PDB file of C-alpha atoms in Angstrom:
ATOM      1  CA  ILE X 295       0.000   0.000   0.000  1.00 77.00           C
ATOM      2  CA  ASP X 296       1.562   3.288  -1.157  1.00 81.00           C
ATOM      3  CA  GLY X 297       4.732   1.361  -1.959  1.00 86.00           C
ATOM      4  CA  ALA X 298       5.102  -0.259   1.472  1.00 84.00           C
ATOM      5  CA  ALA X 299       4.659  -3.913   2.423  1.00 83.00           C
ATOM      6  CA  VAL X 300       1.667  -4.660   4.658  1.00 77.00           C
ATOM      7  CA  ASP X 301       1.538  -7.641   7.009  1.00 74.00           C
ATOM      8  CA  ASN X 302      -2.176  -7.460   7.731  1.00 65.00           C
ATOM      9  CA  LEU X 303      -4.697  -5.939   5.309  1.00 64.00           C
ATOM     10  CA  PHE X 304      -7.400  -5.956   7.988  1.00 57.00           C
ATOM     11  CA  ALA X 305      -5.549  -3.292   9.933  1.00 54.00           C
ATOM     12  CA  THR X 306      -5.623  -0.634   7.245  1.00 63.00           C
ATOM     13  CA  ASP X 307      -8.273   1.738   5.950  1.00 63.00           C
ATOM     14  CA  ALA X 308      -7.001   1.083   2.431  1.00 66.00           C
ATOM     15  CA  ARG X 309      -8.283  -2.483   2.487  1.00 66.00           C
ATOM     16  CA  PRO X 310     -10.937  -2.925  -0.232  1.00 75.00           C
ATOM     17  CA  LEU X 311     -14.333  -3.801   1.210  1.00 88.00           C
ATOM     18  CA  ALA X 312     -15.655  -6.986  -0.372  1.00 90.00           C
ATOM     19  CA  SER X 313     -18.306  -9.483   0.688  1.00 91.00           C
ATOM     20  CA  VAL X 314     -17.839 -12.985  -0.713  1.00 93.00           C
ATOM     21  CA  PHE X 315     -20.275 -15.856  -1.181  1.00 94.00           C
ATOM     22  CA  LEU X 316     -18.834 -19.256  -2.049  1.00 92.00           C
ATOM     23  CA  PRO X 317     -20.560 -22.633  -1.562  1.00 88.00           C
ATOM     24  CA  ASP X 318     -17.718 -23.574   0.814  1.00 91.00           C
ATOM     25  CA  ARG X 319     -18.596 -20.586   3.020  1.00 93.00           C
ATOM     26  CA  LEU X 320     -21.674 -22.442   4.243  1.00 94.00           C
ATOM     27  CA  GLU X 321     -19.240 -23.601   6.915  1.00 94.00           C
ATOM     28  CA  LEU X 322     -19.919 -20.207   8.521  1.00 95.00           C
ATOM     29  CA  VAL X 323     -23.426 -21.489   9.250  1.00 96.00           C
ATOM     30  CA  LYS X 324     -23.026 -25.224   9.681  1.00 94.00           C
ATOM     31  CA  GLY X 325     -19.374 -25.568  10.644  1.00 94.00           C
ATOM     32  CA  ALA X 326     -17.394 -25.307  13.863  1.00 95.00           C
ATOM     33  CA  PRO X 327     -17.376 -22.126  15.997  1.00 97.00           C
ATOM     34  CA  ALA X 328     -13.789 -21.289  14.991  1.00 97.00           C
ATOM     35  CA  SER X 329     -14.831 -20.248  11.482  1.00 96.00           C
ATOM     36  CA  ARG X 330     -17.570 -17.960  12.834  1.00 97.00           C
ATOM     37  CA  ARG X 331     -15.188 -16.377  15.365  1.00 97.00           C
ATOM     38  CA  ALA X 332     -12.601 -15.714  12.664  1.00 96.00           C
ATOM     39  CA  HIS X 333     -15.212 -14.230  10.340  1.00 96.00           C
ATOM     40  CA  LEU X 334     -16.620 -12.036  13.094  1.00 97.00           C
ATOM     41  CA  ASP X 335     -13.167 -10.727  13.998  1.00 96.00           C
ATOM     42  CA  GLN X 336     -12.421  -9.958  10.347  1.00 93.00           C
ATOM     43  CA  PHE X 337     -15.693  -8.079  10.096  1.00 95.00           C
ATOM     44  CA  ILE X 338     -14.847  -6.078  13.230  1.00 96.00           C
ATOM     45  CA  ALA X 339     -11.581  -5.094  11.529  1.00 91.00           C
ATOM     46  CA  ALA X 340     -13.511  -4.027   8.420  1.00 91.00           C
ATOM     47  CA  VAL X 341     -15.931  -1.881  10.446  1.00 94.00           C
ATOM     48  CA  TRP X 342     -13.307  -0.463  12.844  1.00 93.00           C
ATOM     49  CA  PRO X 343      -9.814  -1.036  11.349  1.00 88.00           C
ATOM     50  CA  ALA X 344      -8.031   0.176  14.487  1.00 90.00           C
ATOM     51  CA  ARG X 345      -9.666  -2.555  16.575  1.00 94.00           C
ATOM     52  CA  ALA X 346      -7.925  -5.337  14.646  1.00 91.00           C
ATOM     53  CA  ALA X 347      -5.037  -4.883  17.077  1.00 93.00           C
ATOM     54  CA  THR X 348      -7.160  -6.188  19.970  1.00 96.00           C
ATOM     55  CA  ARG X 349      -7.573  -9.636  18.410  1.00 96.00           C
ATOM     56  CA  LEU X 350      -3.866  -9.811  17.593  1.00 94.00           C
ATOM     57  CA  ALA X 351      -2.916  -8.813  21.151  1.00 97.00           C
ATOM     58  CA  TYR X 352      -5.294 -11.390  22.611  1.00 98.00           C
ATOM     59  CA  SER X 353      -3.885 -14.137  20.373  1.00 97.00           C
ATOM     60  CA  SER X 354      -0.343 -13.236  21.403  1.00 97.00           C
ATOM     61  CA  ALA X 355      -1.204 -13.323  25.123  1.00 98.00           C
ATOM     62  CA  LEU X 356      -3.036 -16.627  24.672  1.00 98.00           C
ATOM     63  CA  SER X 357      -0.002 -18.169  22.962  1.00 97.00           C
ATOM     64  CA  GLN X 358       2.262 -16.994  25.771  1.00 97.00           C
ATOM     65  CA  ARG X 359      -0.042 -18.343  28.460  1.00 97.00           C
ATOM     66  CA  ASN X 360      -0.396 -21.690  26.685  1.00 97.00           C
ATOM     67  CA  ALA X 361       3.370 -21.971  26.277  1.00 96.00           C
ATOM     68  CA  LEU X 362       3.837 -21.330  30.005  1.00 96.00           C
ATOM     69  CA  LEU X 363       1.130 -23.873  30.903  1.00 96.00           C
ATOM     70  CA  ALA X 364       2.933 -26.473  28.791  1.00 95.00           C
ATOM     71  CA  ARG X 365       6.264 -25.712  30.487  1.00 94.00           C
ATOM     72  CA  VAL X 366       4.729 -25.908  33.952  1.00 94.00           C
ATOM     73  CA  ARG X 367       2.998 -29.181  33.065  1.00 92.00           C
ATOM     74  CA  SER X 368       6.300 -30.676  31.916  1.00 91.00           C
ATOM     75  CA  GLY X 369       8.104 -29.472  35.038  1.00 89.00           C
ATOM     76  CA  ALA X 370      10.304 -27.054  33.110  1.00 88.00           C
ATOM     77  CA  SER X 371       8.906 -23.931  34.786  1.00 86.00           C
ATOM     78  CA  SER X 372       7.004 -22.758  37.864  1.00 87.00           C
ATOM     79  CA  GLN X 373       3.512 -21.307  37.749  1.00 89.00           C
ATOM     80  CA  SER X 374       4.521 -18.076  39.494  1.00 89.00           C
ATOM     81  CA  SER X 375       4.182 -16.068  36.265  1.00 91.00           C
ATOM     82  CA  LEU X 376       0.740 -17.374  35.381  1.00 94.00           C
ATOM     83  CA  GLY X 377      -0.962 -14.561  37.258  1.00 94.00           C
ATOM     84  CA  THR X 378       0.726 -12.013  35.013  1.00 95.00           C
ATOM     85  CA  TRP X 379      -0.491 -13.768  31.878  1.00 96.00           C
ATOM     86  CA  ASP X 380      -3.973 -14.186  33.361  1.00 97.00           C
ATOM     87  CA  SER X 381      -4.140 -10.424  33.762  1.00 97.00           C
ATOM     88  CA  GLU X 382      -2.779  -9.750  30.274  1.00 97.00           C
ATOM     89  CA  LEU X 383      -5.144 -12.253  28.657  1.00 98.00           C
ATOM     90  CA  ALA X 384      -8.099 -10.810  30.548  1.00 98.00           C
ATOM     91  CA  ARG X 385      -7.189  -7.222  29.617  1.00 98.00           C
ATOM     92  CA  HIS X 386      -7.346  -7.946  25.895  1.00 98.00           C
ATOM     93  CA  GLY X 387     -10.109 -10.526  26.249  1.00 98.00           C
ATOM     94  CA  ILE X 388     -12.606  -8.112  27.771  1.00 98.00           C
ATOM     95  CA  ARG X 389     -12.005  -5.643  24.947  1.00 98.00           C
ATOM     96  CA  LEU X 390     -12.402  -8.388  22.354  1.00 98.00           C
ATOM     97  CA  MET X 391     -15.672  -9.544  23.895  1.00 98.00           C
ATOM     98  CA  ALA X 392     -16.958  -5.965  23.926  1.00 98.00           C
ATOM     99  CA  ASP X 393     -16.086  -5.528  20.233  1.00 98.00           C
ATOM    100  CA  ARG X 394     -17.840  -8.759  19.313  1.00 98.00           C
ATOM    101  CA  SER X 395     -20.923  -7.913  21.337  1.00 98.00           C
ATOM    102  CA  GLU X 396     -21.134  -4.439  19.797  1.00 98.00           C
ATOM    103  CA  VAL X 397     -20.786  -5.617  16.206  1.00 98.00           C
ATOM    104  CA  VAL X 398     -23.308  -8.446  16.626  1.00 98.00           C
ATOM    105  CA  GLU X 399     -25.751  -5.914  18.050  1.00 98.00           C
ATOM    106  CA  LEU X 400     -25.266  -3.828  14.907  1.00 98.00           C
ATOM    107  CA  LEU X 401     -25.802  -6.886  12.693  1.00 98.00           C
ATOM    108  CA  ALA X 402     -28.767  -8.455  14.489  1.00 98.00           C
ATOM    109  CA  GLY X 403     -31.505  -6.156  13.135  1.00 97.00           C
ATOM    110  CA  PRO X 404     -30.330  -6.166   9.505  1.00 97.00           C
ATOM    111  CA  PHE X 405     -29.792  -9.947   9.653  1.00 97.00           C
ATOM    112  CA  SER X 406     -33.353 -10.527  10.798  1.00 96.00           C
ATOM    113  CA  ALA X 407     -34.736  -8.175   8.119  1.00 95.00           C
ATOM    114  CA  ARG X 408     -32.665  -9.637   5.293  1.00 95.00           C
ATOM    115  CA  SER X 409     -33.547 -13.193   6.341  1.00 95.00           C
ATOM    116  CA  ALA X 410     -37.247 -12.344   6.107  1.00 93.00           C
ATOM    117  CA  GLN X 411     -36.758 -10.748   2.682  1.00 92.00           C
ATOM    118  CA  LEU X 412     -34.956 -13.835   1.394  1.00 91.00           C
ATOM    119  CA  GLY X 413     -37.562 -16.268   2.646  1.00 87.00           C
ATOM    120  CA  LEU X 414     -37.045 -17.282   6.282  1.00 88.00           C
ATOM    121  CA  PRO X 415     -40.546 -16.312   7.442  1.00 81.00           C
ATOM    122  CA  GLU X 416     -40.462 -17.511  11.047  1.00 85.00           C
ATOM    123  CA  GLY X 417     -37.990 -14.949  12.302  1.00 88.00           C
ATOM    124  CA  ALA X 418     -34.211 -15.214  12.213  1.00 95.00           C
ATOM    125  CA  ALA X 419     -31.790 -14.086  14.881  1.00 97.00           C
ATOM    126  CA  LEU X 420     -28.062 -13.526  15.245  1.00 97.00           C
ATOM    127  CA  VAL X 421     -26.828 -13.965  18.816  1.00 97.00           C
ATOM    128  CA  TYR X 422     -23.365 -13.580  20.331  1.00 98.00           C
ATOM    129  CA  ARG X 423     -22.553 -16.438  22.711  1.00 98.00           C
ATOM    130  CA  PRO X 424     -19.450 -15.649  24.793  1.00 98.00           C
ATOM    131  CA  ARG X 425     -17.838 -18.451  26.758  1.00 96.00           C
ATOM    132  CA  SER X 426     -17.103 -16.120  29.660  1.00 97.00           C
ATOM    133  CA  GLU X 427     -19.686 -14.354  31.813  1.00 96.00           C
ATOM    134  CA  ALA X 428     -17.181 -11.713  32.907  1.00 98.00           C
ATOM    135  CA  THR X 429     -18.042  -8.054  32.485  1.00 97.00           C
ATOM    136  CA  ASP X 430     -14.632  -6.623  33.402  1.00 98.00           C
ATOM    137  CA  ARG X 431     -10.984  -7.668  33.533  1.00 97.00           C
ATOM    138  CA  ASP X 432     -11.014  -8.631  37.213  1.00 98.00           C
ATOM    139  CA  GLU X 433     -13.916 -11.025  36.709  1.00 98.00           C
ATOM    140  CA  LEU X 434     -12.184 -12.697  33.762  1.00 98.00           C
ATOM    141  CA  VAL X 435      -8.955 -12.975  35.781  1.00 98.00           C
ATOM    142  CA  ARG X 436     -10.957 -14.694  38.513  1.00 98.00           C
ATOM    143  CA  GLU X 437     -12.518 -17.133  36.026  1.00 98.00           C
ATOM    144  CA  LEU X 438      -9.086 -18.002  34.650  1.00 97.00           C
ATOM    145  CA  GLY X 439      -7.744 -18.531  38.162  1.00 96.00           C
ATOM    146  CA  GLU X 440     -10.618 -20.863  39.031  1.00 97.00           C
ATOM    147  CA  ARG X 441      -9.788 -23.003  35.985  1.00 96.00           C
ATOM    148  CA  ARG X 442      -6.003 -22.916  36.331  1.00 96.00           C
ATOM    149  CA  ALA X 443      -5.679 -26.441  37.713  1.00 95.00           C
ATOM    150  CA  ALA X 444      -7.710 -27.858  34.838  1.00 97.00           C
ATOM    151  CA  ASP X 445      -5.669 -25.837  32.332  1.00 96.00           C
ATOM    152  CA  LEU X 446      -2.448 -27.208  33.828  1.00 96.00           C
ATOM    153  CA  ASP X 447      -3.778 -30.743  33.441  1.00 95.00           C
ATOM    154  CA  ARG X 448      -4.576 -30.086  29.784  1.00 94.00           C
ATOM    155  CA  GLY X 449      -1.560 -27.943  29.016  1.00 94.00           C
ATOM    156  CA  PHE X 450      -3.608 -25.184  27.364  1.00 96.00           C
ATOM    157  CA  THR X 451      -6.216 -22.499  28.099  1.00 97.00           C
ATOM    158  CA  ALA X 452      -9.749 -23.863  27.731  1.00 97.00           C
ATOM    159  CA  HIS X 453     -11.688 -20.771  28.789  1.00 98.00           C
ATOM    160  CA  GLY X 454     -11.993 -17.329  27.279  1.00 98.00           C
ATOM    161  CA  PRO X 455     -13.061 -15.457  24.145  1.00 98.00           C
ATOM    162  CA  HIS X 456     -11.175 -17.928  21.926  1.00 98.00           C
ATOM    163  CA  ARG X 457     -14.036 -20.331  22.711  1.00 98.00           C
ATOM    164  CA  ASP X 458     -16.881 -17.917  21.837  1.00 98.00           C
ATOM    165  CA  ASP X 459     -19.538 -18.615  19.215  1.00 98.00           C
ATOM    166  CA  VAL X 460     -22.173 -16.777  17.183  1.00 97.00           C
ATOM    167  CA  ARG X 461     -25.573 -18.432  16.850  1.00 97.00           C
ATOM    168  CA  LEU X 462     -27.633 -18.124  13.675  1.00 97.00           C
ATOM    169  CA  ALA X 463     -31.182 -19.161  14.434  1.00 96.00           C
ATOM    170  CA  HIS X 464     -34.512 -19.503  12.638  1.00 95.00           C
ATOM    171  CA  ASP X 465     -37.756 -19.803  14.573  1.00 93.00           C
ATOM    172  CA  GLY X 466     -35.697 -20.111  17.760  1.00 93.00           C
ATOM    173  CA  ARG X 467     -33.746 -23.113  16.475  1.00 95.00           C
ATOM    174  CA  SER X 468     -30.121 -23.282  15.440  1.00 95.00           C
ATOM    175  CA  LEU X 469     -29.619 -23.143  11.676  1.00 95.00           C
ATOM    176  CA  ARG X 470     -26.444 -25.133  12.206  1.00 95.00           C
ATOM    177  CA  GLN X 471     -28.254 -28.081  13.770  1.00 94.00           C
ATOM    178  CA  TYR X 472     -31.774 -27.903  12.403  1.00 93.00           C
ATOM    179  CA  GLY X 473     -31.673 -25.805   9.235  1.00 93.00           C
ATOM    180  CA  SER X 474     -32.046 -27.378   5.824  1.00 91.00           C
ATOM    181  CA  GLN X 475     -29.365 -26.813   3.186  1.00 89.00           C
ATOM    182  CA  GLY X 476     -31.576 -24.161   1.604  1.00 88.00           C
ATOM    183  CA  GLN X 477     -32.221 -22.406   4.906  1.00 92.00           C
ATOM    184  CA  GLN X 478     -28.516 -22.430   5.736  1.00 93.00           C
ATOM    185  CA  ARG X 479     -27.749 -20.891   2.339  1.00 92.00           C
ATOM    186  CA  ILE X 480     -30.312 -18.145   2.947  1.00 93.00           C
ATOM    187  CA  GLY X 481     -28.866 -17.585   6.417  1.00 95.00           C
ATOM    188  CA  LEU X 482     -25.412 -17.062   4.934  1.00 95.00           C
ATOM    189  CA  LEU X 483     -26.743 -14.669   2.291  1.00 95.00           C
ATOM    190  CA  ALA X 484     -28.702 -12.756   4.942  1.00 96.00           C
ATOM    191  CA  LEU X 485     -25.525 -12.413   7.015  1.00 97.00           C
ATOM    192  CA  LEU X 486     -23.559 -11.062   4.035  1.00 96.00           C
ATOM    193  CA  PHE X 487     -26.300  -8.561   3.178  1.00 96.00           C
ATOM    194  CA  ALA X 488     -26.524  -7.506   6.829  1.00 97.00           C
ATOM    195  CA  GLU X 489     -22.778  -6.912   6.806  1.00 96.00           C
ATOM    196  CA  ARG X 490     -23.177  -4.820   3.644  1.00 95.00           C
ATOM    197  CA  ASP X 491     -25.809  -2.730   5.435  1.00 95.00           C
ATOM    198  CA  VAL X 492     -23.601  -2.166   8.474  1.00 96.00           C
ATOM    199  CA  LEU X 493     -20.495  -1.323   6.444  1.00 95.00           C
ATOM    200  CA  ALA X 494     -22.442   1.134   4.299  1.00 94.00           C
ATOM    201  CA  ALA X 495     -23.707   2.856   7.454  1.00 95.00           C
ATOM    202  CA  GLN X 496     -20.502   2.745   9.527  1.00 94.00           C
ATOM    203  CA  ARG X 497     -17.882   3.306   6.844  1.00 91.00           C
ATOM    204  CA  ASP X 498     -19.997   5.168   4.289  1.00 88.00           C
ATOM    205  CA  ARG X 499     -18.682   2.649   1.763  1.00 87.00           C
ATOM    206  CA  THR X 500     -20.700  -0.146   0.184  1.00 91.00           C
ATOM    207  CA  PRO X 501     -18.679  -3.343  -0.239  1.00 92.00           C
ATOM    208  CA  LEU X 502     -18.365  -5.109  -3.558  1.00 93.00           C
ATOM    209  CA  MET X 503     -20.497  -8.286  -3.520  1.00 94.00           C
ATOM    210  CA  LEU X 504     -18.770 -11.316  -5.083  1.00 94.00           C
ATOM    211  CA  LEU X 505     -21.071 -14.337  -5.413  1.00 94.00           C
ATOM    212  CA  ASP X 506     -20.031 -17.666  -6.910  1.00 94.00           C
ATOM    213  CA  ASP X 507     -22.714 -20.131  -8.044  1.00 90.00           C
ATOM    214  CA  VAL X 508     -25.258 -18.527  -5.726  1.00 91.00           C
ATOM    215  CA  MET X 509     -28.341 -19.024  -7.897  1.00 89.00           C
ATOM    216  CA  SER X 510     -28.089 -22.739  -8.662  1.00 83.00           C
ATOM    217  CA  GLU X 511     -29.858 -24.005  -5.533  1.00 82.00           C
ATOM    218  CA  LEU X 512     -32.436 -21.220  -5.222  1.00 86.00           C
ATOM    219  CA  ASP X 513     -35.944 -21.410  -6.628  1.00 86.00           C
ATOM    220  CA  VAL X 514     -37.211 -18.847  -9.139  1.00 89.00           C
ATOM    221  CA  ALA X 515     -38.862 -16.639  -6.517  1.00 88.00           C
ATOM    222  CA  ARG X 516     -35.747 -16.452  -4.339  1.00 88.00           C
ATOM    223  CA  ARG X 517     -33.544 -15.762  -7.352  1.00 90.00           C
ATOM    224  CA  GLN X 518     -35.706 -12.757  -8.123  1.00 90.00           C
ATOM    225  CA  LEU X 519     -35.562 -11.593  -4.503  1.00 90.00           C
ATOM    226  CA  LEU X 520     -31.795 -11.948  -4.458  1.00 91.00           C
ATOM    227  CA  ALA X 521     -31.452 -10.014  -7.720  1.00 89.00           C
ATOM    228  CA  GLU X 522     -33.537  -7.179  -6.293  1.00 88.00           C
ATOM    229  CA  LEU X 523     -31.378  -6.998  -3.169  1.00 90.00           C
ATOM    230  CA  LEU X 524     -28.203  -6.973  -5.236  1.00 90.00           C
ATOM    231  CA  THR X 525     -29.391  -3.973  -7.231  1.00 86.00           C
ATOM    232  CA  GLU X 526     -30.343  -1.904  -4.158  1.00 86.00           C
ATOM    233  CA  GLU X 527     -26.894  -0.338  -3.893  1.00 85.00           C
ATOM    234  CA  GLY X 528     -23.280  -0.951  -4.720  1.00 87.00           C
ATOM    235  CA  GLN X 529     -21.841  -3.307  -7.295  1.00 91.00           C
ATOM    236  CA  SER X 530     -22.156  -7.087  -7.494  1.00 92.00           C
ATOM    237  CA  ILE X 531     -20.440  -9.752  -9.575  1.00 93.00           C
ATOM    238  CA  LEU X 532     -21.978 -13.217  -9.957  1.00 92.00           C
ATOM    239  CA  THR X 533     -20.615 -16.329 -11.625  1.00 91.00           C
ATOM    240  CA  THR X 534     -22.902 -18.941 -13.147  1.00 90.00           C
ATOM    241  CA  THR X 535     -22.908 -21.672 -15.764  1.00 87.00           C
ATOM    242  CA  GLU X 536     -26.625 -21.121 -16.469  1.00 87.00           C
ATOM    243  CA  LEU X 537     -27.499 -17.590 -17.572  1.00 86.00           C
ATOM    244  CA  ASP X 538     -31.223 -18.213 -17.260  1.00 85.00           C
ATOM    245  CA  HIS X 539     -30.676 -18.548 -13.507  1.00 87.00           C
ATOM    246  CA  VAL X 540     -29.903 -14.811 -13.306  1.00 88.00           C
ATOM    247  CA  PRO X 541     -32.910 -12.463 -13.461  1.00 87.00           C
ATOM    248  CA  GLY X 542     -32.344  -9.478 -15.749  1.00 80.00           C
ATOM    249  CA  VAL X 543     -30.065 -11.167 -18.270  1.00 79.00           C
ATOM    250  CA  ASP X 544     -32.633 -11.435 -21.047  1.00 74.00           C
ATOM    251  CA  ASP X 545     -33.753  -7.817 -20.840  1.00 75.00           C
ATOM    252  CA  GLY X 546     -30.216  -6.459 -20.798  1.00 67.00           C
ATOM    253  CA  GLY X 547     -30.474  -5.310 -17.205  1.00 70.00           C
ATOM    254  CA  VAL X 548     -27.124  -6.788 -16.220  1.00 79.00           C
ATOM    255  CA  ALA X 549     -23.681  -6.865 -17.793  1.00 82.00           C
ATOM    256  CA  THR X 550     -22.658 -10.345 -18.934  1.00 86.00           C
ATOM    257  CA  ILE X 551     -19.152 -11.561 -19.623  1.00 88.00           C
ATOM    258  CA  ALA X 552     -18.346 -14.991 -21.017  1.00 87.00           C
ATOM    259  CA  VAL X 553     -15.211 -16.794 -19.841  1.00 86.00           C
ATOM    260  CA  GLU X 554     -13.952 -19.444 -22.242  1.00 84.00           C
ATOM    261  CA  ALA X 555     -10.553 -21.124 -22.280  1.00 84.00           C
ATOM    262  CA  GLY X 556      -9.306 -18.646 -19.705  1.00 83.00           C
ATOM    263  CA  THR X 557     -10.326 -15.598 -21.711  1.00 87.00           C
ATOM    264  CA  ALA X 558     -13.018 -13.119 -20.624  1.00 85.00           C
ATOM    265  CA  ALA X 559     -14.995 -11.069 -23.119  1.00 81.00           C
ATOM    266  CA  PRO X 560     -18.354  -9.246 -23.202  1.00 77.00           C
ATOM    267  CA  ARG X 561     -21.061 -11.682 -24.223  1.00 67.00           C
ATOM    268  CA  VAL X 562     -22.546 -10.981 -27.626  1.00 54.00           C
ATOM    269  CA  GLY X 563     -26.021  -9.547 -27.113  1.00 51.00           C
ATOM    270  CA  GLY X 564     -25.417  -9.543 -23.394  1.00 48.00           C
ATOM    271  CA  GLY X 565     -26.322  -5.945 -22.782  1.00 44.00           C
ATOM    272  CA  VAL X 566     -23.120  -4.756 -21.141  1.00 38.00           C
ATOM    273  CA  HIS X 567     -23.812  -1.741 -18.929  1.00 34.00           C
ATOM    274  CA  ALA X 568     -21.773   0.240 -16.435  1.00 29.00           C
TER     275      ALA X 568
END
């Protein structure tokens, strides 16, 4: 950026804002909590670039504490320094939990609204589920101290924000456990559109929407709904092998580009528009 190497794009205002749908990203809905935590932290960095440092500081403190736990467990070190790392981990952990809670609160309303628009009629909800109940650093330090013996037995830290989760629910039930493949896909799309809404409001910049093979498993009505949402604001790029899956192609309402043998070119009669 400006001729200088950058270690972490999430920590800079110059990072392009882009929202990406890939079939593999359904893991955000139906996969393990780690993928949702990572996604949430990346989104926090997109909304508030300066706050990316909190997650990095927490990860560093967690690594140091885990390394010390392993040394104590092996008999190579005493546990006298654990209190220091408890305090350091708690200091960054409380800030990280506050960031996550704040950003989920921003997302919850738009997520519910976008889910309803895309066809989850029974009410959808996005809920932050922290592992810790602490509300300040001292409380988190106390929780870590209460679990120190168990952590020493394991050789790693089993409590804290690195075990948090985000719950996507429909009709009060987890989309991860009870949602159909179609409902999980809509949940992911609703999350991405909610993030677009929040970024547009917080950063005054609408992210580019990049969607790969998004239409293939949607019915005609939901394809039309999705197309309408995509044209509300900003720019979107979709890939598909079936043009008739994309509303607006036949009437020239969207730009179409054919990719053949690694070469991209405007599609003849495709109605290419800015």
